[in-house]
Amino acid sequence: EEQLVESGGGLVQPGGSLTLSCAASGFTFRAWPMNWVRQAPGKGFEWVSSINIGGSSAVYADSVKDRFTISRDDAKDTLYLQLNSLKTDDTARYYCVRSPQWPVDTEAIRDASRTDNYWGQGTQVTVSS
């Protein structure tokens, strides 16, 4: 059974840091581009970042550029997102998404109904003082 299990979320003060993890199982993780998408309370899905097969290339939304870092460890079948300099606007549920597309289609990746994408259950990040 294919699975993506996110972890690492929590409550953090503005300016703080968190590291999110996404453990993959049931499929060949290293063969897929991977993505992070988030959903803030009462808002739609927002693409955050993507990384290619092998991890040599990564792209970021302008809202998180220079603050977040995506990485992958194919030996551990795990995707990561390092969140630094967190802002209250970063409060959201963060989802790990497997997609066959590279370069990423930043509109299509936000569509949770697409059958070619596979989503985890998400992990909640709350930034508050």
Short mmCIF file of N, CA, C and O in Angstrom, two decimals:
data_model
loop_
_atom_site.label_atom_id
_atom_site.label_comp_id
_atom_site.label_asym_id
_atom_site.label_seq_id
_atom_site.Cartn_x
_atom_site.Cartn_y
_atom_site.Cartn_z
N GLU A 1 0.84 -1.19 0.00
CA GLU A 1 0.00 0.00 0.00
C GLU A 1 0.87 1.24 0.00
O GLU A 1 1.78 1.38 0.81
N GLU A 2 0.58 2.16 -0.92
CA GLU A 2 1.33 3.40 -0.99
C GLU A 2 0.97 4.30 0.19
O GLU A 2 -0.20 4.41 0.54
N GLN A 3 1.99 4.91 0.79
CA GLN A 3 1.74 5.81 1.91
C GLN A 3 2.72 6.97 1.90
O GLN A 3 3.89 6.80 1.56
N LEU A 4 2.23 8.13 2.30
CA LEU A 4 3.04 9.30 2.62
C LEU A 4 2.60 9.76 4.00
O LEU A 4 1.43 10.07 4.20
N VAL A 5 3.53 9.77 4.94
CA VAL A 5 3.20 10.13 6.32
C VAL A 5 4.05 11.32 6.76
O VAL A 5 5.27 11.18 6.92
N GLU A 6 3.40 12.45 6.94
CA GLU A 6 4.09 13.66 7.37
C GLU A 6 4.20 13.71 8.89
O GLU A 6 3.33 13.19 9.60
N SER A 7 5.25 14.36 9.36
CA SER A 7 5.45 14.57 10.79
C SER A 7 6.31 15.82 10.99
O SER A 7 6.86 16.36 10.04
N GLY A 8 6.39 16.25 12.25
CA GLY A 8 7.27 17.36 12.58
C GLY A 8 6.57 18.69 12.80
O GLY A 8 7.21 19.67 13.19
N GLY A 9 5.28 18.75 12.56
CA GLY A 9 4.57 19.99 12.79
C GLY A 9 4.42 20.28 14.27
O GLY A 9 4.77 19.48 15.12
N GLY A 10 3.91 21.48 14.56
CA GLY A 10 3.71 21.86 15.95
C GLY A 10 3.49 23.34 16.09
O GLY A 10 3.29 24.05 15.10
N LEU A 11 3.54 23.80 17.35
CA LEU A 11 3.37 25.22 17.66
C LEU A 11 4.75 25.85 17.83
O LEU A 11 5.58 25.33 18.58
N VAL A 12 4.98 26.95 17.14
CA VAL A 12 6.27 27.63 17.20
C VAL A 12 6.04 29.13 17.21
O VAL A 12 5.07 29.62 16.64
N GLN A 13 6.93 29.86 17.85
CA GLN A 13 6.82 31.32 17.90
C GLN A 13 7.31 31.94 16.59
O GLN A 13 8.13 31.35 15.88
N PRO A 14 6.83 33.13 16.28
CA PRO A 14 7.36 33.82 15.10
C PRO A 14 8.88 33.94 15.17
O PRO A 14 9.44 34.21 16.24
N GLY A 15 9.51 33.70 14.03
CA GLY A 15 10.97 33.70 13.97
C GLY A 15 11.60 32.35 14.25
O GLY A 15 12.81 32.19 14.04
N GLY A 16 10.79 31.41 14.68
CA GLY A 16 11.31 30.08 15.01
C GLY A 16 11.48 29.19 13.79
O GLY A 16 11.26 29.61 12.65
N SER A 17 11.85 27.94 14.07
CA SER A 17 12.14 26.98 13.01
C SER A 17 11.47 25.64 13.31
O SER A 17 11.21 25.30 14.47
N LEU A 18 11.21 24.90 12.24
CA LEU A 18 10.71 23.53 12.33
C LEU A 18 11.27 22.74 11.15
O LEU A 18 11.58 23.33 10.11
N THR A 19 11.34 21.43 11.32
CA THR A 19 11.67 20.56 10.22
C THR A 19 10.55 19.55 10.04
O THR A 19 10.24 18.79 10.96
N LEU A 20 9.95 19.58 8.87
CA LEU A 20 8.90 18.62 8.54
C LEU A 20 9.52 17.43 7.80
O LEU A 20 10.46 17.60 7.02
N SER A 21 8.98 16.26 8.06
CA SER A 21 9.41 15.05 7.36
C SER A 21 8.21 14.39 6.70
O SER A 21 7.08 14.53 7.17
N CYS A 22 8.48 13.67 5.63
CA CYS A 22 7.45 12.91 4.93
C CYS A 22 8.05 11.54 4.61
O CYS A 22 8.93 11.44 3.75
N ALA A 23 7.59 10.52 5.30
CA ALA A 23 8.09 9.17 5.10
C ALA A 23 7.24 8.46 4.05
O ALA A 23 6.01 8.37 4.20
N ALA A 24 7.89 7.96 3.02
CA ALA A 24 7.20 7.30 1.93
C ALA A 24 7.36 5.78 2.03
O ALA A 24 8.41 5.29 2.48
N SER A 25 6.34 5.07 1.61
CA SER A 25 6.41 3.61 1.57
C SER A 25 5.44 3.09 0.51
O SER A 25 4.51 3.79 0.11
N GLY A 26 5.71 1.88 0.05
CA GLY A 26 4.80 1.25 -0.90
C GLY A 26 5.03 1.63 -2.35
O GLY A 26 4.29 1.18 -3.23
N PHE A 27 6.04 2.45 -2.62
CA PHE A 27 6.36 2.80 -4.02
C PHE A 27 7.84 3.18 -4.07
O PHE A 27 8.50 3.35 -3.04
N THR A 28 8.36 3.33 -5.27
CA THR A 28 9.78 3.64 -5.47
C THR A 28 9.97 5.15 -5.34
O THR A 28 9.89 5.91 -6.31
N PHE A 29 10.24 5.59 -4.11
CA PHE A 29 10.33 7.02 -3.78
C PHE A 29 11.32 7.75 -4.69
O PHE A 29 11.04 8.84 -5.18
N ARG A 30 12.48 7.15 -4.93
CA ARG A 30 13.54 7.85 -5.65
C ARG A 30 13.17 8.13 -7.10
O ARG A 30 13.83 8.93 -7.77
N ALA A 31 12.11 7.51 -7.61
CA ALA A 31 11.72 7.66 -9.00
C ALA A 31 10.72 8.79 -9.24
O ALA A 31 10.27 8.98 -10.37
N TRP A 32 10.40 9.53 -8.19
CA TRP A 32 9.35 10.54 -8.30
C TRP A 32 9.83 11.92 -7.87
O TRP A 32 10.50 12.06 -6.83
N PRO A 33 9.45 12.97 -8.61
CA PRO A 33 9.56 14.32 -8.06
C PRO A 33 8.63 14.43 -6.85
O PRO A 33 7.60 13.72 -6.78
N MET A 34 8.96 15.30 -5.90
CA MET A 34 8.14 15.43 -4.70
C MET A 34 7.87 16.90 -4.41
O MET A 34 8.62 17.79 -4.83
N ASN A 35 6.82 17.13 -3.65
CA ASN A 35 6.32 18.49 -3.45
C ASN A 35 5.79 18.68 -2.03
O ASN A 35 5.37 17.72 -1.39
N TRP A 36 5.77 19.94 -1.62
CA TRP A 36 5.05 20.35 -0.42
C TRP A 36 3.99 21.37 -0.83
O TRP A 36 4.27 22.31 -1.59
N VAL A 37 2.79 21.16 -0.29
CA VAL A 37 1.66 22.06 -0.52
C VAL A 37 1.06 22.36 0.85
O VAL A 37 1.07 21.49 1.72
N ARG A 38 0.55 23.54 1.06
CA ARG A 38 -0.04 23.87 2.36
C ARG A 38 -1.43 24.47 2.20
O ARG A 38 -1.78 24.99 1.13
N GLN A 39 -2.18 24.41 3.28
CA GLN A 39 -3.51 25.01 3.31
C GLN A 39 -3.70 25.74 4.62
O GLN A 39 -3.72 25.11 5.69
N ALA A 40 -3.80 27.05 4.54
CA ALA A 40 -4.06 27.88 5.71
C ALA A 40 -5.54 27.80 6.07
O ALA A 40 -6.38 27.50 5.21
N PRO A 41 -5.87 28.09 7.32
CA PRO A 41 -7.27 28.04 7.74
C PRO A 41 -8.17 28.91 6.86
O PRO A 41 -7.87 30.09 6.65
N GLY A 42 -9.22 28.32 6.31
CA GLY A 42 -10.18 29.06 5.50
C GLY A 42 -9.71 29.43 4.11
O GLY A 42 -10.40 30.19 3.41
N LYS A 43 -8.56 28.91 3.68
CA LYS A 43 -8.02 29.26 2.37
C LYS A 43 -7.82 28.01 1.52
O LYS A 43 -7.92 26.89 2.00
N GLY A 44 -7.52 28.22 0.24
CA GLY A 44 -7.25 27.11 -0.66
C GLY A 44 -5.83 26.59 -0.51
O GLY A 44 -5.04 27.08 0.30
N PHE A 45 -5.53 25.56 -1.29
CA PHE A 45 -4.18 24.99 -1.25
C PHE A 45 -3.18 25.93 -1.93
O PHE A 45 -3.48 26.56 -2.93
N GLU A 46 -1.99 26.00 -1.36
CA GLU A 46 -0.91 26.83 -1.88
C GLU A 46 0.32 25.96 -2.10
O GLU A 46 0.79 25.30 -1.17
N TRP A 47 0.84 25.97 -3.32
CA TRP A 47 2.10 25.27 -3.57
C TRP A 47 3.23 25.95 -2.81
O TRP A 47 3.32 27.18 -2.79
N VAL A 48 4.10 25.15 -2.20
CA VAL A 48 5.19 25.67 -1.39
C VAL A 48 6.55 25.43 -2.04
O VAL A 48 7.34 26.35 -2.22
N SER A 49 6.82 24.17 -2.41
CA SER A 49 8.15 23.84 -2.91
C SER A 49 8.11 22.48 -3.59
O SER A 49 7.26 21.65 -3.29
N SER A 50 9.08 22.28 -4.49
CA SER A 50 9.20 21.01 -5.19
C SER A 50 10.66 20.66 -5.38
O SER A 50 11.52 21.54 -5.46
N ILE A 51 10.93 19.36 -5.49
CA ILE A 51 12.28 18.88 -5.71
C ILE A 51 12.25 17.79 -6.76
O ILE A 51 11.31 16.99 -6.82
N ASN A 52 13.28 17.77 -7.60
CA ASN A 52 13.27 16.82 -8.70
C ASN A 52 13.79 15.45 -8.27
O ASN A 52 14.24 15.25 -7.13
N ILE A 53 13.72 14.50 -9.19
CA ILE A 53 14.31 13.18 -8.97
C ILE A 53 15.81 13.37 -8.77
O ILE A 53 16.47 14.06 -9.53
N GLY A 54 16.33 12.78 -7.73
CA GLY A 54 17.75 12.91 -7.41
C GLY A 54 18.08 14.09 -6.51
O GLY A 54 19.13 14.11 -5.87
N GLY A 55 17.21 15.08 -6.45
CA GLY A 55 17.40 16.20 -5.54
C GLY A 55 18.35 17.28 -6.01
O GLY A 55 18.78 18.12 -5.21
N SER A 56 18.70 17.31 -7.29
CA SER A 56 19.66 18.30 -7.78
C SER A 56 19.03 19.66 -8.04
O SER A 56 19.75 20.66 -8.21
N SER A 57 17.71 19.73 -8.08
CA SER A 57 17.03 20.98 -8.38
C SER A 57 15.81 21.13 -7.48
O SER A 57 15.06 20.18 -7.26
N ALA A 58 15.63 22.35 -6.96
CA ALA A 58 14.48 22.65 -6.10
C ALA A 58 13.92 24.02 -6.48
O ALA A 58 14.67 24.91 -6.90
N VAL A 59 12.63 24.17 -6.31
CA VAL A 59 11.97 25.44 -6.59
C VAL A 59 11.05 25.79 -5.43
O VAL A 59 10.58 24.90 -4.71
N TYR A 60 10.82 27.10 -5.26
CA TYR A 60 10.06 27.58 -4.12
C TYR A 60 9.07 28.66 -4.52
O TYR A 60 9.33 29.46 -5.43
N ALA A 61 7.96 28.72 -3.80
CA ALA A 61 7.04 29.84 -3.93
C ALA A 61 7.74 31.10 -3.41
O ALA A 61 8.57 31.03 -2.49
N ASP A 62 7.39 32.23 -3.97
CA ASP A 62 8.01 33.49 -3.54
C ASP A 62 7.80 33.75 -2.05
O ASP A 62 8.65 34.33 -1.38
N SER A 63 6.65 33.28 -1.54
CA SER A 63 6.31 33.55 -0.14
C SER A 63 7.22 32.83 0.85
O SER A 63 7.28 33.21 2.02
N VAL A 64 7.95 31.81 0.39
CA VAL A 64 8.80 31.05 1.31
C VAL A 64 10.26 31.03 0.87
O VAL A 64 11.12 30.50 1.60
N LYS A 65 10.55 31.61 -0.29
CA LYS A 65 11.92 31.59 -0.81
C LYS A 65 12.87 32.23 0.19
O LYS A 65 12.55 33.24 0.82
N ASP A 66 14.02 31.64 0.35
CA ASP A 66 15.08 32.09 1.26
C ASP A 66 14.77 31.82 2.73
O ASP A 66 15.58 32.16 3.60
N ARG A 67 13.61 31.22 3.01
CA ARG A 67 13.29 30.85 4.39
C ARG A 67 13.11 29.34 4.55
O ARG A 67 13.43 28.78 5.60
N PHE A 68 12.57 28.68 3.52
CA PHE A 68 12.32 27.24 3.56
C PHE A 68 13.32 26.52 2.67
O PHE A 68 13.76 27.06 1.64
N THR A 69 13.65 25.28 3.04
CA THR A 69 14.54 24.44 2.23
C THR A 69 13.96 23.05 2.11
O THR A 69 13.71 22.39 3.13
N ILE A 70 13.78 22.61 0.88
CA ILE A 70 13.30 21.25 0.61
C ILE A 70 14.49 20.34 0.35
O ILE A 70 15.50 20.77 -0.23
N SER A 71 14.41 19.10 0.81
CA SER A 71 15.47 18.13 0.54
C SER A 71 14.87 16.74 0.57
O SER A 71 13.74 16.56 1.01
N ARG A 72 15.65 15.78 0.10
CA ARG A 72 15.19 14.41 0.11
C ARG A 72 16.35 13.48 0.42
O ARG A 72 17.49 13.77 0.06
N ASP A 73 16.05 12.38 1.09
CA ASP A 73 17.01 11.33 1.37
C ASP A 73 16.44 10.05 0.77
O ASP A 73 15.58 9.40 1.37
N ASP A 74 16.90 9.70 -0.42
CA ASP A 74 16.35 8.55 -1.11
C ASP A 74 16.71 7.23 -0.41
O ASP A 74 16.02 6.24 -0.55
N ALA A 75 17.79 7.22 0.33
CA ALA A 75 18.16 6.02 1.08
C ALA A 75 17.17 5.75 2.21
O ALA A 75 16.98 4.59 2.61
N LYS A 76 16.55 6.81 2.70
CA LYS A 76 15.57 6.69 3.78
C LYS A 76 14.14 6.85 3.29
O LYS A 76 13.21 6.85 4.11
N ASP A 77 13.96 7.04 1.98
CA ASP A 77 12.61 7.24 1.43
C ASP A 77 11.88 8.37 2.15
O ASP A 77 10.70 8.24 2.52
N THR A 78 12.57 9.47 2.35
CA THR A 78 12.01 10.56 3.14
C THR A 78 12.24 11.90 2.46
O THR A 78 13.33 12.18 1.97
N LEU A 79 11.21 12.72 2.50
CA LEU A 79 11.24 14.09 2.03
C LEU A 79 11.23 15.02 3.23
O LEU A 79 10.58 14.71 4.24
N TYR A 80 11.95 16.13 3.14
CA TYR A 80 12.03 17.08 4.25
C TYR A 80 11.65 18.48 3.79
O TYR A 80 11.77 18.83 2.61
N LEU A 81 11.23 19.29 4.76
CA LEU A 81 11.08 20.72 4.54
C LEU A 81 11.55 21.43 5.79
O LEU A 81 10.96 21.28 6.87
N GLN A 82 12.64 22.17 5.67
CA GLN A 82 13.17 22.97 6.77
C GLN A 82 12.52 24.34 6.71
O GLN A 82 12.62 25.04 5.69
N LEU A 83 11.85 24.73 7.78
CA LEU A 83 11.15 26.00 7.85
C LEU A 83 11.88 26.91 8.83
O LEU A 83 11.98 26.60 10.01
N ASN A 84 12.42 28.02 8.34
CA ASN A 84 13.12 29.00 9.18
C ASN A 84 12.41 30.35 9.12
O ASN A 84 11.62 30.60 8.22
N SER A 85 12.72 31.18 10.08
CA SER A 85 12.15 32.54 10.13
C SER A 85 10.64 32.52 9.93
O SER A 85 10.09 33.28 9.13
N LEU A 86 10.00 31.67 10.68
CA LEU A 86 8.56 31.46 10.50
C LEU A 86 7.76 32.70 10.84
O LEU A 86 8.09 33.45 11.77
N LYS A 87 6.70 32.90 10.07
CA LYS A 87 5.79 34.02 10.25
C LYS A 87 4.38 33.47 10.57
O LYS A 87 4.08 32.33 10.27
N THR A 88 3.55 34.33 11.13
CA THR A 88 2.18 33.88 11.43
C THR A 88 1.46 33.45 10.15
O THR A 88 0.62 32.55 10.20
N ASP A 89 1.80 34.06 9.02
CA ASP A 89 1.19 33.69 7.74
C ASP A 89 1.57 32.28 7.28
O ASP A 89 0.96 31.76 6.34
N ASP A 90 2.57 31.68 7.91
CA ASP A 90 2.96 30.31 7.56
C ASP A 90 2.09 29.27 8.25
O ASP A 90 2.24 28.07 7.99
N THR A 91 1.20 29.72 9.14
CA THR A 91 0.30 28.78 9.81
C THR A 91 -0.58 28.08 8.78
O THR A 91 -1.28 28.72 8.00
N ALA A 92 -0.49 26.75 8.75
CA ALA A 92 -1.20 25.97 7.74
C ALA A 92 -1.00 24.50 8.02
O ALA A 92 -0.16 24.11 8.84
N ARG A 93 -1.77 23.69 7.33
CA ARG A 93 -1.52 22.25 7.30
C ARG A 93 -0.64 22.00 6.09
O ARG A 93 -0.97 22.44 4.98
N TYR A 94 0.47 21.31 6.30
CA TYR A 94 1.46 21.07 5.25
C TYR A 94 1.34 19.63 4.76
O TYR A 94 1.39 18.68 5.56
N TYR A 95 1.22 19.51 3.44
CA TYR A 95 1.03 18.21 2.82
C TYR A 95 2.22 17.85 1.92
O TYR A 95 2.72 18.69 1.16
N CYS A 96 2.61 16.63 1.97
CA CYS A 96 3.59 16.03 1.07
C CYS A 96 2.81 15.46 -0.11
O CYS A 96 1.82 14.73 0.09
N VAL A 97 3.24 15.79 -1.34
CA VAL A 97 2.50 15.37 -2.52
C VAL A 97 3.45 14.75 -3.54
O VAL A 97 4.46 15.37 -3.91
N ARG A 98 3.12 13.56 -3.98
CA ARG A 98 3.87 12.91 -5.05
C ARG A 98 3.21 13.27 -6.39
O ARG A 98 1.99 13.21 -6.53
N SER A 99 4.02 13.66 -7.34
CA SER A 99 3.50 14.03 -8.65
C SER A 99 4.46 13.60 -9.73
O SER A 99 5.67 13.67 -9.53
N PRO A 100 3.98 13.18 -10.88
CA PRO A 100 4.89 12.76 -11.95
C PRO A 100 5.50 13.93 -12.72
O PRO A 100 6.40 13.73 -13.54
N GLN A 101 5.06 15.15 -12.48
CA GLN A 101 5.46 16.28 -13.31
C GLN A 101 6.72 16.96 -12.80
O GLN A 101 6.86 17.30 -11.63
N TRP A 102 7.65 17.16 -13.76
CA TRP A 102 8.81 18.03 -13.52
C TRP A 102 9.19 18.66 -14.86
O TRP A 102 9.37 17.94 -15.83
N PRO A 103 9.33 19.96 -14.91
CA PRO A 103 9.11 20.94 -13.86
C PRO A 103 7.67 20.90 -13.32
O PRO A 103 6.75 20.54 -14.05
N VAL A 104 7.51 21.27 -12.08
CA VAL A 104 6.20 21.22 -11.45
C VAL A 104 5.25 22.21 -12.10
O VAL A 104 5.63 23.32 -12.48
N ASP A 105 4.00 21.78 -12.24
CA ASP A 105 2.92 22.68 -12.63
C ASP A 105 2.32 23.20 -11.32
O ASP A 105 1.61 22.46 -10.63
N THR A 106 2.62 24.44 -10.98
CA THR A 106 2.25 24.94 -9.65
C THR A 106 0.76 25.15 -9.49
O THR A 106 0.29 25.33 -8.37
N GLU A 107 0.01 25.13 -10.58
CA GLU A 107 -1.45 25.17 -10.48
C GLU A 107 -2.00 23.76 -10.32
O GLU A 107 -2.83 23.50 -9.44
N ALA A 108 -1.52 22.84 -11.14
CA ALA A 108 -2.03 21.47 -11.09
C ALA A 108 -1.71 20.79 -9.76
O ALA A 108 -2.49 19.97 -9.26
N ILE A 109 -0.58 21.13 -9.18
CA ILE A 109 -0.17 20.45 -7.93
C ILE A 109 -1.11 20.81 -6.79
O ILE A 109 -1.20 20.08 -5.81
N ARG A 110 -1.85 21.93 -6.92
CA ARG A 110 -2.76 22.34 -5.86
C ARG A 110 -4.12 21.64 -5.96
O ARG A 110 -4.96 21.80 -5.08
N ASP A 111 -4.32 20.88 -7.03
CA ASP A 111 -5.61 20.24 -7.27
C ASP A 111 -5.62 18.87 -6.60
O ASP A 111 -5.06 17.90 -7.13
N ALA A 112 -6.27 18.79 -5.46
CA ALA A 112 -6.30 17.54 -4.69
C ALA A 112 -7.14 16.46 -5.37
O ALA A 112 -7.07 15.30 -4.95
N SER A 113 -7.90 16.81 -6.40
CA SER A 113 -8.73 15.81 -7.05
C SER A 113 -8.01 15.09 -8.20
O SER A 113 -8.52 14.11 -8.73
N ARG A 114 -6.83 15.56 -8.56
CA ARG A 114 -6.10 14.93 -9.67
C ARG A 114 -5.66 13.54 -9.26
O ARG A 114 -5.02 13.34 -8.23
N THR A 115 -5.95 12.57 -10.12
CA THR A 115 -5.63 11.18 -9.79
C THR A 115 -4.16 10.85 -10.03
O THR A 115 -3.69 9.80 -9.56
N ASP A 116 -3.43 11.72 -10.72
CA ASP A 116 -2.00 11.44 -10.93
C ASP A 116 -1.14 11.95 -9.79
O ASP A 116 0.06 11.71 -9.77
N ASN A 117 -1.75 12.66 -8.85
CA ASN A 117 -1.04 13.09 -7.66
C ASN A 117 -1.47 12.26 -6.46
O ASN A 117 -2.60 11.80 -6.39
N TYR A 118 -0.54 12.10 -5.54
CA TYR A 118 -0.85 11.33 -4.32
C TYR A 118 -0.45 12.16 -3.12
O TYR A 118 0.69 12.62 -3.03
N TRP A 119 -1.40 12.34 -2.20
CA TRP A 119 -1.22 13.21 -1.05
C TRP A 119 -1.11 12.44 0.25
O TRP A 119 -1.79 11.42 0.45
N GLY A 120 -0.28 12.96 1.16
CA GLY A 120 -0.31 12.48 2.52
C GLY A 120 -1.44 13.14 3.28
O GLY A 120 -2.23 13.91 2.72
N GLN A 121 -1.51 12.84 4.58
CA GLN A 121 -2.58 13.38 5.42
C GLN A 121 -2.25 14.76 5.99
O GLN A 121 -3.13 15.45 6.50
N GLY A 122 -1.01 15.15 5.92
CA GLY A 122 -0.62 16.48 6.36
C GLY A 122 -0.18 16.54 7.81
O GLY A 122 -0.45 15.64 8.61
N THR A 123 0.53 17.63 8.12
CA THR A 123 0.95 17.92 9.48
C THR A 123 0.72 19.41 9.74
O THR A 123 1.00 20.24 8.88
N GLN A 124 0.21 19.72 10.91
CA GLN A 124 -0.19 21.09 11.22
C GLN A 124 0.98 21.90 11.76
O GLN A 124 1.68 21.46 12.68
N VAL A 125 1.17 23.08 11.19
CA VAL A 125 2.15 24.04 11.68
C VAL A 125 1.40 25.29 12.11
O VAL A 125 0.65 25.87 11.34
N THR A 126 1.60 25.68 13.37
CA THR A 126 0.96 26.88 13.90
C THR A 126 2.04 27.83 14.41
O THR A 126 2.86 27.44 15.26
N VAL A 127 2.05 29.02 13.85
CA VAL A 127 3.04 30.03 14.24
C VAL A 127 2.30 31.11 15.02
O VAL A 127 1.46 31.84 14.47
N SER A 128 2.62 31.21 16.30
CA SER A 128 1.89 32.13 17.16
C SER A 128 2.73 32.46 18.39
O SER A 128 3.47 31.60 18.88
N SER A 129 2.59 33.69 18.86
CA SER A 129 3.27 34.07 20.09
C SER A 129 2.35 33.85 21.29
O SER A 129 2.76 34.12 22.43
#
